[in-house]
Coordinates of N, CA and C in Angstrom, one line a residue:
X10 N 35.1 -13.3 -13.4 CA 34.6 -14.1 -12.5 C 33.5 -13.5 -10.8
X11 N 32.4 -12.8 -10.8 CA 32.1 -12.4 -9.4 C 31.9 -13.2 -8.0
X12 N 32.1 -12.7 -7.4 CA 32.3 -13.6 -6.1 C 30.8 -13.5 -5.8
X13 N 30.6 -14.1 -4.7 CA 28.9 -14.7 -4.3 C 29.3 -13.4 -3.6
X14 N 29.8 -12.4 -2.9 CA 29.6 -12.2 -2.3 C 30.0 -10.3 -2.7
X15 N 30.2 -10.5 -3.2 CA 29.6 -9.5 -4.3 C 28.3 -9.4 -5.2
X16 N 27.6 -10.8 -5.4 CA 26.9 -11.4 -6.2 C 25.8 -10.9 -4.4
X17 N 25.9 -11.0 -3.5 CA 24.9 -11.1 -2.8 C 25.0 -9.0 -1.9
X18 N 26.0 -8.1 -2.0 CA 25.9 -7.0 -2.1 C 25.5 -6.4 -2.8
X19 N 24.4 -6.5 -4.8 CA 23.5 -6.6 -5.9 C 22.4 -6.3 -5.0
X20 N 22.1 -8.3 -4.3 CA 20.8 -7.7 -4.2 C 20.6 -7.5 -2.5
X21 N 21.2 -7.1 -1.9 CA 21.0 -5.8 -0.4 C 20.8 -4.9 -1.1
X22 N 21.6 -4.7 -2.0 CA 21.2 -2.7 -2.5 C 20.2 -2.8 -3.5
X23 N 19.5 -4.1 -4.2 CA 18.2 -3.9 -4.8 C 17.1 -4.0 -3.7
X24 N 17.2 -4.3 -2.8 CA 16.2 -5.1 -2.3 C 16.2 -3.6 -1.4
X25 N 17.4 -2.4 -1.1 CA 17.5 -1.0 -0.3 C 16.6 -0.2 -1.4
X26 N 17.2 -0.3 -2.8 CA 16.4 0.6 -3.6 C 14.7 0.1 -3.5
X27 N 13.8 -0.9 -3.8 CA 12.7 -1.5 -4.3 C 12.2 -0.8 -2.3
X28 N 12.7 -1.3 -1.2 CA 11.9 -0.8 -0.2 C 12.2 0.4 0.0
X29 N 12.8 1.7 -0.6 CA 12.6 3.1 -0.7 C 11.6 3.4 -1.6
X30 N 11.4 2.9 -2.5 CA 10.4 2.6 -3.9 C 9.1 2.7 -2.8
X31 N 9.3 2.0 -2.9 CA 7.8 1.8 -1.7 C 7.6 2.3 -1.3
X32 N 8.3 2.8 0.2 CA 8.3 3.9 1.2 C 7.9 5.9 0.4
X33 N 8.4 5.9 -0.7 CA 9.0 7.5 -1.3 C 8.6 7.1 -2.4
X34 N 7.4 6.7 -2.8 CA 7.5 7.3 -4.2 C 5.6 7.3 -4.5
X35 N 5.3 7.9 -5.5 CA 3.8 8.0 -5.5 C 2.6 6.7 -5.3
X36 N 4.1 5.8 -6.9 CA 3.6 4.5 -6.9 C 3.5 3.3 -6.1
X37 N 4.9 3.5 -5.2 CA 4.6 3.4 -3.9 C 4.1 3.2 -2.7
X38 N 3.1 4.4 -3.3 CA 2.0 4.3 -1.9 C 0.1 4.0 -2.5
X39 N 0.9 3.9 -3.8 CA -0.3 2.6 -4.1 C 0.0 1.3 -3.6
X40 N 1.3 0.9 -3.7 CA 1.1 -0.5 -3.0 C 0.9 -0.2 -1.6
X41 N 1.9 0.6 -0.9 CA 1.5 0.8 0.3 C -0.4 0.6 0.9
X42 N -1.0 1.5 0.2 CA -2.7 1.1 0.2 C -2.6 -0.5 0.1
X43 N -2.7 -0.8 -0.7 CA -2.7 -2.3 -0.9 C -2.4 -3.3 0.7
X44 N -1.0 -2.8 0.9 CA -0.6 -4.2 2.1 C -1.0 -3.3 3.6
X45 N -1.7 -2.3 3.2 CA -3.0 -1.4 4.7 C -3.7 -2.7 4.4
X46 N -4.5 -3.2 3.1 CA -5.8 -2.9 3.6 C -5.4 -4.5 3.8
X47 N -4.2 -5.4 3.5 CA -3.7 -6.6 3.5 C -3.7 -6.9 5.3
X48 N -3.7 -5.9 5.9 CA -3.2 -5.4 7.6 C -2.0 -5.3 7.9
X49 N -1.0 -5.6 6.6 CA 0.2 -5.5 7.3 C 0.2 -3.3 7.9
X50 N 1.2 -3.8 8.6 CA 1.2 -1.5 8.6 C 3.2 -1.3 9.1
X51 N 3.2 -0.3 8.9 CA 4.7 0.0 8.7 C 6.1 -0.6 9.2
X52 N 5.6 -0.9 11.0 CA 6.2 -1.6 11.1 C 7.1 -2.6 10.6
X53 N 5.5 -3.6 10.3 CA 6.2 -4.9 9.0 C 6.6 -5.1 8.4
X54 N 6.7 -3.8 7.5 CA 6.9 -3.2 6.2 C 9.1 -3.2 6.6
X55 N 9.1 -2.2 7.3 CA 10.3 -1.5 7.4 C 11.1 -2.9 8.3
X56 N 10.3 -4.1 9.4 CA 11.0 -4.6 9.9 C 11.6 -5.6 9.2
X57 N 10.7 -6.6 7.5 CA 11.2 -7.3 6.6 C 11.3 -6.9 5.5
X58 N 11.8 -5.6 5.8 CA 11.9 -5.2 4.4 C 11.4 -4.9 3.1
X59 N 10.1 -5.2 2.8 CA 9.1 -4.9 2.4 C 10.0 -4.2 1.1
X60 N 9.5 -4.6 -0.4 CA 9.0 -3.3 -0.9 C 8.4 -2.8 -2.9
X61 N 9.1 -2.5 -3.2 CA 8.4 -2.4 -5.2 C 9.1 -2.6 -6.1
X62 N 9.0 -3.3 -6.5 CA 9.6 -2.6 -8.5 C 9.0 -2.2 -8.8
X63 N 9.5 -1.0 -10.0 CA 8.9 0.2 -10.6 C 8.1 -0.3 -11.7
X64 N 6.9 0.1 -12.5 CA 6.0 -0.5 -13.4 C 7.6 -0.2 -14.4
X65 N 8.1 1.0 -14.3 CA 9.2 0.6 -15.3 C 10.3 0.7 -15.2
X66 N 10.5 -0.6 -15.7 CA 12.2 -1.4 -15.1 C 13.4 -0.7 -15.7
X67 N 13.3 0.6 -16.4 CA 14.1 1.5 -16.6 C 14.8 2.2 -15.5
X68 N 14.1 2.2 -14.7 CA 14.4 3.3 -13.2 C 14.9 2.3 -12.3
X69 N 14.7 1.2 -12.2 CA 15.5 0.0 -11.2 C 17.1 0.3 -12.0
X70 N 16.8 -0.2 -13.7 CA 18.0 -0.1 -13.8 C 19.4 1.2 -13.8
X71 N 19.0 1.8 -14.1 CA 19.4 3.2 -13.7 C 19.8 3.6 -11.9
X72 N 18.7 3.0 -11.3 CA 19.0 3.4 -9.7 C 20.6 2.1 -10.1
X73 N 21.0 0.8 -9.9 CA 21.5 0.5 -9.8 C 22.6 0.6 -11.1
X74 N 22.5 0.9 -12.6 CA 24.2 1.4 -12.8 C 24.8 2.7 -11.7
X75 N 24.0 3.4 -11.5 CA 24.2 4.0 -10.8 C 25.2 3.9 -9.2
X76 N 25.2 2.7 -8.9 CA 25.8 2.3 -8.1 C 26.7 0.8 -8.6
X77 N 26.8 1.6 -9.9 CA 28.4 0.7 -10.7 C 28.0 -0.8 -10.9
X78 N 26.8 -1.5 -10.5 CA 26.8 -2.6 -10.8 C 26.5 -2.8 -12.2
X79 N 27.0 -3.6 -12.6 CA 27.4 -4.4 -14.5 C 26.0 -5.4 -14.2
X80 N 25.6 -5.0 -16.3 CA 24.8 -5.4 -16.0 C 24.6 -7.1 -15.6
X81 N 26.2 -7.4 -16.3 CA 26.4 -9.2 -16.2 C 26.2 -10.0 -14.3
X82 N 26.7 -8.6 -13.2 CA 26.1 -9.1 -12.0 C 24.5 -8.8 -12.1
X83 N 23.6 -8.0 -12.6 CA 22.5 -8.4 -12.4 C 21.3 -9.1 -13.3
X84 N 21.9 -9.7 -14.5 CA 22.3 -11.0 -14.7 C 21.6 -12.0 -13.6
X85 N 23.0 -12.0 -13.6 CA 23.6 -13.2 -12.3 C 22.6 -13.7 -11.3
X86 N 21.8 -12.7 -10.6 CA 21.4 -13.4 -9.7 C 19.9 -12.6 -9.7
X87 N 19.6 -12.7 -11.4 CA 18.2 -12.7 -11.3 C 17.1 -12.0 -11.6
X88 N 17.9 -10.0 -11.3 CA 16.9 -8.9 -11.3 C 16.9 -8.4 -12.9
X89 N 17.2 -9.0 -14.1 CA 17.4 -8.9 -15.0 C 17.6 -9.4 -16.2
X90 N 16.9 -9.9 -17.5 CA 16.6 -10.8 -17.8 C 17.2 -10.5 -19.6
X91 N 18.2 -11.1 -20.4 CA 18.1 -10.5 -21.7 C 17.1 -11.1 -22.9
X92 N 16.3 -10.6 -23.4 CA 15.3 -10.5 -24.7 C 16.3 -11.1 -26.4
X93 N 16.1 -11.5 -26.8 CA 16.2 -11.6 -28.5 C 17.8 -11.3 -28.5
X94 N 18.7 -11.5 -27.0 CA 20.2 -11.3 -27.5 C 20.7 -10.6 -26.9
X95 N 19.9 -9.3 -26.7 CA 20.4 -8.2 -26.7 C 19.4 -7.1 -25.8
X96 N 18.2 -7.3 -25.6 CA 17.3 -6.0 -24.9 C 17.4 -7.4 -24.0
X97 N 17.8 -6.1 -22.6 CA 17.7 -5.5 -21.4 C 16.6 -5.9 -20.7
X98 N 15.8 -6.4 -19.9 CA 14.4 -6.5 -19.2 C 14.7 -6.3 -17.7
X99 N 14.2 -5.2 -16.9 CA 14.2 -5.7 -15.8 C 13.4 -7.4 -15.2
X100 N 13.7 -8.2 -14.3 CA 13.0 -9.6 -14.1 C 11.8 -9.6 -13.6
X101 N 11.4 -8.9 -12.7 CA 10.4 -8.1 -12.4 C 9.7 -6.2 -12.0
X102 N 8.7 -6.5 -12.2 CA 7.6 -5.7 -12.4 C 6.8 -4.6 -11.9
X103 N 6.6 -4.0 -11.4 CA 5.4 -3.6 -10.6 C 4.5 -4.6 -9.5
X104 N 5.6 -5.0 -8.6 CA 5.4 -5.9 -7.9 C 6.2 -5.7 -6.5
X105 N 5.1 -6.8 -5.3 CA 5.1 -6.5 -3.8 C 6.4 -6.5 -3.9
X106 N 7.7 -6.6 -3.3 CA 8.7 -6.9 -3.1 C 9.3 -7.9 -2.0
X107 N 9.3 -8.9 -1.4 CA 10.0 -9.7 -0.3 C 11.2 -10.5 -0.2
X108 N 12.1 -9.7 0.3 CA 13.6 -9.9 0.2 C 13.4 -11.2 0.5
X109 N 13.7 -12.2 0.1 CA 14.1 -13.9 -0.2 C 15.8 -14.1 1.3
X110 N 15.8 -14.3 1.9 CA 17.4 -14.6 2.7 C 17.8 -16.5 2.8
X111 N 19.1 -16.3 3.0 CA 19.6 -17.1 3.5 C 19.6 -17.5 5.0
X112 N 19.5 -18.8 5.8 CA 19.6 -18.8 6.9 C 20.8 -17.9 8.1
X113 N 21.4 -17.4 7.0 CA 22.4 -16.3 7.8 C 22.0 -14.5 7.9
X114 N 20.7 -14.6 7.1 CA 20.5 -13.7 6.6 C 19.9 -12.4 5.4
X115 N 21.8 -13.2 4.7 CA 21.6 -12.8 3.7 C 20.8 -12.7 2.0
X116 N 20.3 -11.3 2.2 CA 19.4 -11.2 0.4 C 19.7 -12.8 0.2
X117 N 19.3 -13.4 -0.8 CA 19.6 -14.5 -2.0 C 18.6 -14.5 -3.5
X118 N 16.9 -13.5 -3.0 CA 16.9 -13.2 -4.4 C 15.5 -13.1 -3.3
X119 N 14.4 -12.8 -4.2 CA 13.1 -12.1 -3.7 C 11.7 -13.2 -4.6
X120 N 10.6 -12.8 -4.0 CA 9.4 -13.1 -4.6 C 9.1 -12.4 -4.6
X121 N 8.4 -11.6 -5.5 CA 7.3 -10.7 -6.5 C 6.1 -10.7 -6.1
X122 N 5.1 -10.2 -5.9 CA 4.0 -10.3 -5.9 C 2.6 -9.5 -6.1
X123 N 2.1 -9.4 -6.8 CA 1.7 -8.5 -8.0 C 0.0 -7.5 -7.0
X124 N 0.0 -6.4 -7.2 CA -0.9 -5.6 -5.9 C -1.9 -5.7 -6.7
X125 N -2.2 -6.2 -8.1 CA -3.9 -6.6 -7.8 C -4.0 -8.1 -8.4
X126 N -5.0 -8.1 -8.8 CA -5.1 -10.4 -8.6 C -5.6 -10.3 -10.4
X127 N -6.0 -9.1 -10.9 CA -6.3 -9.8 -12.3 C -4.9 -8.9 -12.9
X128 N -4.5 -9.0 -14.6 CA -4.0 -8.6 -15.1 C -2.7 -9.5 -15.9
X129 N -1.8 -9.5 -16.2 CA -1.1 -10.7 -16.5 C 0.0 -12.0 -16.2
X130 N 0.5 -12.9 -15.6 CA 0.8 -13.3 -15.0 C 1.0 -13.9 -13.9
X131 N 1.3 -14.5 -13.2 CA 1.0 -15.2 -11.6 C 1.0 -14.6 -10.2
X132 N 0.1 -15.3 -9.8 CA 0.0 -14.2 -8.4 C 1.5 -14.2 -7.6
X133 N 2.5 -14.8 -7.5 CA 4.1 -14.7 -6.7 C 5.0 -15.0 -8.1
X134 N 6.0 -14.8 -8.4 CA 7.1 -15.4 -8.5 C 8.4 -14.7 -7.9
X135 N 8.1 -15.4 -8.3 CA 10.5 -15.9 -7.1 C 11.5 -15.9 -8.0
X136 N 12.5 -14.7 -7.8 CA 13.7 -14.9 -8.5 C 13.8 -16.2 -9.3
X137 N 14.5 -16.7 -11.3 CA 15.4 -17.8 -11.5 C 16.7 -17.9 -10.8
X138 N 16.5 -19.4 -10.5 CA 17.4 -20.2 -10.1 C 19.1 -19.5 -10.8
X139 N 19.6 -19.5 -9.6 CA 20.8 -18.5 -9.4 C 22.2 -19.0 -8.8
X140 N 23.1 -18.8 -8.3 CA 24.4 -19.8 -8.2 C 23.7 -19.3 -6.5
X141 N 23.3 -18.0 -5.9 CA 22.6 -18.1 -4.2 C 21.1 -18.8 -4.3
X142 N 20.5 -18.7 -5.8 CA 19.1 -19.8 -4.9 C 19.4 -20.4 -5.5
X143 N 18.4 -21.5 -5.3 CA 18.2 -22.8 -5.2 C 16.0 -23.1 -4.4
X144 N 15.9 -22.6 -5.6 CA 14.4 -23.4 -4.9 C 14.1 -23.8 -4.3
X145 N 14.1 -24.9 -4.2 CA 14.2 -26.1 -3.8 C 14.8 -26.8 -2.6
X146 N 15.7 -25.5 -2.3 CA 16.5 -25.9 -1.1 C 15.7 -23.9 -0.3
X147 N 15.3 -23.9 -0.2 CA 15.6 -23.0 -0.2 C 13.7 -22.2 0.7
X148 N 14.2 -22.0 1.9 CA 12.4 -21.9 3.3 C 12.6 -21.4 3.4
X149 N 11.0 -20.0 3.1 CA 11.2 -18.7 3.1 C 11.6 -18.4 5.2
X150 N 11.9 -17.4 5.8 CA 12.0 -17.3 6.4 C 12.2 -17.8 7.4
X151 N 13.2 -18.9 7.0 CA 14.8 -19.1 8.1 C 15.0 -18.6 9.0
X152 N 15.5 -17.3 8.3 CA 16.9 -16.6 9.1 C 16.2 -16.5 10.4
X153 N 14.4 -15.5 10.3 CA 14.7 -15.4 12.0 C 13.9 -16.8 12.0
X154 N 13.6 -18.2 12.1 CA 12.8 -18.6 13.1 C 13.7 -19.9 13.0
X155 N 15.3 -19.7 12.5 CA 16.1 -21.0 12.6 C 16.9 -21.8 13.8
X156 N 16.8 -20.6 15.1 CA 17.2 -20.9 16.2 C 16.4 -21.3 17.0
X157 N 14.9 -21.2 17.6 CA 14.2 -21.6 17.9 C 13.5 -23.4 16.4
X158 N 13.6 -23.0 16.4 CA 13.4 -24.3 15.3 C 14.6 -25.3 16.1
X159 N 15.7 -25.1 15.7 CA 17.5 -26.2 16.1 C 16.2 -25.9 17.5
X160 N 16.7 -25.4 18.1 CA 15.9 -25.9 19.9 C 14.7 -26.6 20.0
X161 N 14.0 -25.9 19.0 CA 12.9 -26.9 19.8 C 12.4 -28.3 18.7
X162 N 12.9 -28.3 18.3 CA 13.4 -29.4 16.2 C 12.1 -29.7 16.3
X163 N 11.2 -27.8 15.8 CA 9.8 -28.3 15.5 C 9.3 -27.0 14.6
X164 N 8.6 -27.0 13.6 CA 8.6 -25.9 12.7 C 6.8 -25.5 12.2
X165 N 6.3 -24.6 12.0 CA 5.0 -24.1 11.8 C 5.4 -24.1 9.7
X166 N 5.1 -24.6 9.6 CA 5.1 -24.9 7.6 C 3.6 -23.5 7.6
X167 N 3.8 -22.7 6.5 CA 3.0 -22.4 5.9 C 3.0 -22.0 4.5
X168 N 1.6 -21.7 4.2 CA 1.9 -21.7 2.6 C 2.7 -20.2 1.7
X169 N 1.7 -18.9 2.2 CA 2.4 -17.9 1.6 C 3.7 -16.9 2.3
X170 N 4.3 -16.6 2.0 CA 5.5 -15.3 2.6 C 4.5 -14.6 4.2
X171 N 3.4 -13.6 3.2 CA 2.9 -12.8 4.1 C 2.4 -13.7 5.8
X172 N 2.2 -14.9 5.0 CA 1.3 -15.6 6.4 C 2.7 -16.2 7.5
X173 N 3.9 -16.5 6.5 CA 5.4 -16.8 7.4 C 5.7 -15.3 8.3
X174 N 6.1 -14.5 7.4 CA 5.8 -13.2 8.7 C 5.1 -12.7 9.1
X175 N 3.8 -12.9 9.1 CA 2.8 -12.4 9.8 C 3.2 -13.2 11.3
X176 N 3.3 -14.4 11.1 CA 3.2 -15.6 12.3 C 5.1 -15.0 13.0
X177 N 6.0 -14.8 12.2 CA 7.3 -14.5 13.1 C 6.9 -12.9 13.6
X178 N 6.1 -12.5 13.1 CA 5.9 -11.1 13.7 C 5.3 -10.9 14.6
X179 N 4.4 -12.3 15.1 CA 3.6 -12.0 16.4 C 4.4 -12.9 17.6
X180 N 4.9 -13.4 17.1 CA 5.6 -13.9 18.0 C 6.3 -15.4 17.4
X181 N 5.7 -16.3 16.3 CA 5.9 -18.0 16.3 C 7.4 -17.8 15.2
X182 N 8.5 -17.6 16.1 CA 9.5 -17.6 15.0 C 10.5 -19.1 14.9
X183 N 9.1 -19.7 14.3 CA 9.2 -20.8 14.2 C 8.3 -21.0 13.1
X184 N 8.2 -20.1 11.7 CA 7.1 -20.9 10.8 C 8.4 -20.1 9.6
X185 N 8.3 -21.3 9.0 CA 8.4 -21.4 7.1 C 7.8 -21.1 6.7
X186 N 8.1 -21.1 5.6 CA 7.0 -21.0 4.0 C 8.3 -21.9 2.4
X187 N 7.3 -22.9 2.5 CA 8.2 -23.4 1.0 C 7.7 -22.0 -0.3
X188 N 8.6 -22.2 -1.3 CA 9.0 -21.7 -2.6 C 8.0 -22.2 -3.2
X189 N 6.4 -22.1 -2.7 CA 5.2 -22.7 -4.0 C 5.0 -23.8 -4.8
X190 N 5.4 -24.1 -5.7 CA 5.5 -25.5 -6.1 C 7.1 -26.0 -5.2
X191 N 8.2 -25.6 -5.4 CA 9.6 -26.3 -4.8 C 9.2 -27.3 -3.6
X192 N 8.5 -27.1 -2.9 CA 8.0 -27.5 -1.6 C 9.0 -29.6 -2.1
X193 N 9.5 -29.5 -1.4 CA 9.8 -31.1 -2.2 C 10.4 -31.6 -0.4
X194 N 10.3 -32.9 -0.8 CA 11.6 -33.5 0.6 C 12.7 -32.9 0.7
X195 N 13.3 -32.1 0.2 CA 14.6 -31.5 0.0 C 14.7 -30.3 1.9

């Protein structure tokens, strides 16, 4: 069985891959244009390790294989999904990837956003529930904001990841976002 630290290592490397893919590929440059049109700059993208999942999931799979991560490990952290009991497919495809961090700053999952508002699927897709990622127990941006929230005993709660990160970058590092409809009393 895989330890939580091994699973976090898989997610850390996936974040590095997605970030690299956004910054250094043709497909990534198209997504960068979209991010720039939303008013985000390279400093923001680098600070928060924003990335891109390739349209062709095999590209991601091969990169993870080269790092010797097993299909089992990738599946356990929600990065690949098995269809028809045999075929494996990348869970995220052609989405801007926002790493979801635990309160210590370790990657526990991702929120993937479509770059175009038309097309198939919801605007945002989160990592499925895993041993590391429990949607209803996770506040996006908490690792950047937890100290100030604890000190001042107040928080700004916003709807989206980009809104939370923008406010944090502007010095409002007491901002968090819920994970979509999973925002509950918990």
